[in-house]
Amino acid sequence: MPRFSSVSLPFLVNQTQKQKHKLISSKNENTNTNPATNLPNQPNTKATNTNPATDDNKDEDVEKLLEPFTKDHLVALIKKGVSKHPDLIEIVRELTDADPSHRKIFIHGLGWDTTAETLTFVFGKYNEIEDCKAVTDHDSGKSKGYAFILFKQQSGAWKALKQPQKQIGNRTTPCSRPMATPISC
């Protein structure tokens, strides 16, 4: 499930608000009469605030509103936003593709003879690979039994993890997302 930073979520919300404003503005520009009265629309006489400091406060207000939300609430909110504004999915994809943690997978249980080339061959069918690190022993050069693969797009990692058990060499090896923080011993 994608994780959103405190910077990316307000950005997404701001994009939604801007697109909503565009829709409202374009509707107002295209209609010359009020459908209820069939009279010409009156120009908007309300003063608009173009103070950048107020825009910053809006971002802070959005952050404060979203702060108590759980991950499930935020996911539901974003899904609803995407359903109403389908072009927002591209923003979500851009954010996930920009963050390597969404594109990286961890493979363990590898044989001692596993190489980066072997892994690139096995995982290259899911999407283009940006980087492949088969971790090796410094002295012997043999595999330590685990590796990391970074795909160019998040969809590659997602496809690879659909079936987390892979046959690599003569072993069945599990794949997963790397842990966000190291385990304390």
Coordinates of C-alpha atoms in Angstrom, one line a residue:
M1 CA 0.0 0.0 0.0
P2 CA 1.5 3.4 -0.9
R3 CA 2.8 5.6 1.9
F4 CA 2.4 9.3 1.6
S5 CA 4.6 11.8 3.3
S6 CA 3.3 14.9 4.9
V7 CA 4.5 16.8 1.8
S8 CA 3.0 14.6 -0.8
L9 CA -0.5 14.3 0.6
P10 CA -1.2 18.0 0.9
F11 CA 0.2 18.3 -2.7
L12 CA -2.4 15.7 -3.8
V13 CA -5.2 17.5 -2.0
N14 CA -4.1 20.8 -3.5
Q15 CA -4.1 19.2 -6.9
T16 CA -7.7 18.0 -6.3
Q17 CA -8.7 21.5 -5.2
K18 CA -7.1 23.1 -8.2
Q19 CA -8.9 20.7 -10.6
K20 CA -12.2 21.3 -8.8
H21 CA -11.6 25.0 -9.2
K22 CA -10.9 24.6 -12.9
L23 CA -14.1 22.6 -13.3
I24 CA -16.1 25.2 -11.5
S25 CA -14.4 28.1 -13.4
S26 CA -14.9 26.4 -16.8
K27 CA -18.6 25.8 -16.0
N28 CA -19.1 29.5 -15.1
E29 CA -17.3 30.6 -18.3
N30 CA -19.4 28.4 -20.5
T31 CA -22.8 29.4 -19.2
N32 CA -24.1 32.8 -19.9
T33 CA -27.4 32.4 -18.2
N34 CA -28.6 31.2 -14.9
P35 CA -30.6 27.9 -15.6
A36 CA -33.0 28.6 -12.7
T37 CA -34.0 32.1 -13.8
N38 CA -32.9 32.0 -17.4
L39 CA -31.4 35.5 -16.8
P40 CA -27.9 36.5 -17.6
N41 CA -25.4 35.6 -14.9
Q42 CA -24.2 38.4 -12.7
P43 CA -20.4 38.9 -12.5
N44 CA -18.9 37.7 -9.2
T45 CA -18.5 40.7 -7.1
K46 CA -16.8 39.0 -4.1
A47 CA -13.3 40.0 -3.5
T48 CA -10.7 37.2 -4.0
N49 CA -7.8 36.9 -1.7
T50 CA -4.5 36.4 -3.6
N51 CA -2.3 36.6 -0.5
P52 CA 0.3 33.8 -0.7
A53 CA 0.4 33.7 3.1
T54 CA -3.3 32.6 3.1
D55 CA -2.5 29.8 0.6
D56 CA 0.2 28.6 3.0
N57 CA -2.4 28.6 5.8
K58 CA -4.7 26.5 3.6
D59 CA -1.9 23.9 3.3
E60 CA -1.5 23.9 7.1
D61 CA -5.2 23.6 7.6
V62 CA -5.3 20.6 5.3
E63 CA -2.4 19.0 7.2
K64 CA -4.2 19.6 10.5
L65 CA -7.4 18.1 9.1
L66 CA -5.6 15.1 7.8
E67 CA -3.3 14.5 10.8
P68 CA -5.7 12.4 12.9
F69 CA -6.7 10.2 9.9
T70 CA -5.6 6.6 10.0
K71 CA -3.9 5.0 7.0
D72 CA -7.2 3.3 6.0
H73 CA -9.0 6.7 6.1
L74 CA -6.4 8.3 3.9
V75 CA -6.5 5.5 1.4
A76 CA -10.3 5.7 1.3
L77 CA -10.0 9.5 0.8
I78 CA -7.5 9.2 -2.0
K79 CA -9.6 6.4 -3.7
K80 CA -12.7 8.6 -3.6
G81 CA -10.7 11.6 -5.0
V82 CA -9.3 9.4 -7.8
S83 CA -12.8 8.1 -8.6
K84 CA -14.1 11.7 -8.9
H85 CA -11.0 12.9 -10.7
P86 CA -9.5 10.0 -12.7
D87 CA -6.5 12.1 -13.8
L88 CA -5.3 12.1 -10.1
I89 CA -4.2 8.5 -10.5
E90 CA -1.3 9.9 -12.6
I91 CA -0.2 12.1 -9.7
V92 CA -0.4 9.0 -7.3
R93 CA 1.7 7.0 -9.8
E94 CA 4.2 9.8 -10.1
L95 CA 4.6 10.0 -6.3
T96 CA 5.0 6.2 -5.9
D97 CA 7.5 6.0 -8.9
A98 CA 9.5 8.9 -7.4
D99 CA 10.0 7.0 -4.1
P100 CA 12.5 4.1 -4.3
S101 CA 10.8 2.4 -1.3
H102 CA 7.8 1.7 -3.5
R103 CA 9.9 0.2 -6.3
K104 CA 12.3 -2.0 -4.3
I105 CA 12.0 -5.7 -3.4
F106 CA 14.0 -7.9 -1.1
I107 CA 14.9 -11.5 -2.1
H108 CA 16.4 -13.9 0.4
G109 CA 17.2 -17.6 0.6
L110 CA 19.4 -17.4 -2.5
G111 CA 22.0 -19.9 -3.4
W112 CA 25.7 -19.1 -2.9
D113 CA 26.2 -19.0 -6.7
T114 CA 23.4 -16.5 -7.4
T115 CA 24.6 -13.4 -9.4
A116 CA 23.1 -10.1 -10.2
E117 CA 22.8 -11.3 -13.8
T118 CA 20.7 -14.3 -12.8
L119 CA 18.4 -12.0 -10.8
T120 CA 18.1 -9.5 -13.6
F121 CA 17.1 -12.4 -15.9
V122 CA 14.5 -13.7 -13.5
F123 CA 13.0 -10.3 -12.5
G124 CA 13.4 -8.5 -15.8
K125 CA 10.2 -9.9 -17.1
Y126 CA 8.2 -7.9 -14.6
N127 CA 9.5 -4.5 -15.7
E128 CA 12.7 -2.6 -16.4
I129 CA 15.2 -2.9 -13.6
E130 CA 17.0 0.2 -12.4
D131 CA 19.4 -1.5 -10.0
C132 CA 20.2 -5.0 -8.8
K133 CA 22.3 -5.6 -5.7
A134 CA 23.2 -9.2 -5.1
V135 CA 25.0 -8.9 -1.7
T136 CA 28.3 -10.8 -1.7
D137 CA 31.0 -11.7 0.8
H138 CA 33.8 -9.2 0.4
D139 CA 36.6 -11.9 0.7
S140 CA 35.1 -14.8 -1.2
G141 CA 32.9 -13.0 -3.7
K142 CA 30.1 -15.6 -3.0
S143 CA 26.5 -14.6 -2.5
K144 CA 25.4 -14.0 1.0
G145 CA 22.0 -15.3 0.1
Y146 CA 20.0 -12.1 -0.3
A147 CA 19.6 -9.3 -2.8
F148 CA 17.7 -6.1 -3.5
I149 CA 16.1 -5.2 -6.8
L150 CA 15.0 -1.6 -7.7
F151 CA 12.5 -1.4 -10.6
K152 CA 12.2 1.8 -12.6
Q153 CA 8.5 1.8 -11.9
Q154 CA 6.4 0.7 -8.9
S155 CA 4.3 -1.5 -11.2
G156 CA 7.3 -3.8 -11.6
A157 CA 7.7 -4.4 -7.9
W158 CA 3.9 -4.9 -7.6
K159 CA 3.9 -7.5 -10.5
A160 CA 6.9 -9.4 -9.0
L161 CA 5.3 -9.6 -5.6
K162 CA 2.0 -10.9 -6.9
Q163 CA 3.6 -14.3 -6.6
P164 CA 6.2 -13.9 -3.8
Q165 CA 7.9 -17.3 -4.2
K166 CA 10.3 -17.5 -7.1
Q167 CA 12.4 -20.4 -8.5
I168 CA 15.9 -19.0 -8.7
G169 CA 18.5 -21.7 -9.6
N170 CA 17.7 -24.8 -7.6
R171 CA 15.9 -22.9 -4.8
T172 CA 12.5 -21.5 -4.1
T173 CA 13.1 -18.0 -2.7
P174 CA 10.7 -15.6 -1.0
C175 CA 10.4 -12.0 -2.1
S176 CA 9.0 -9.1 -0.2
R177 CA 9.2 -5.4 0.3
P178 CA 12.2 -4.4 2.3
M179 CA 11.5 -3.4 5.9
A180 CA 11.4 0.3 6.5
T181 CA 13.7 0.1 9.5
P182 CA 16.2 -2.5 10.6
I183 CA 15.2 -5.0 13.2
S184 CA 16.8 -4.3 16.6
C185 CA 18.5 -7.4 18.1

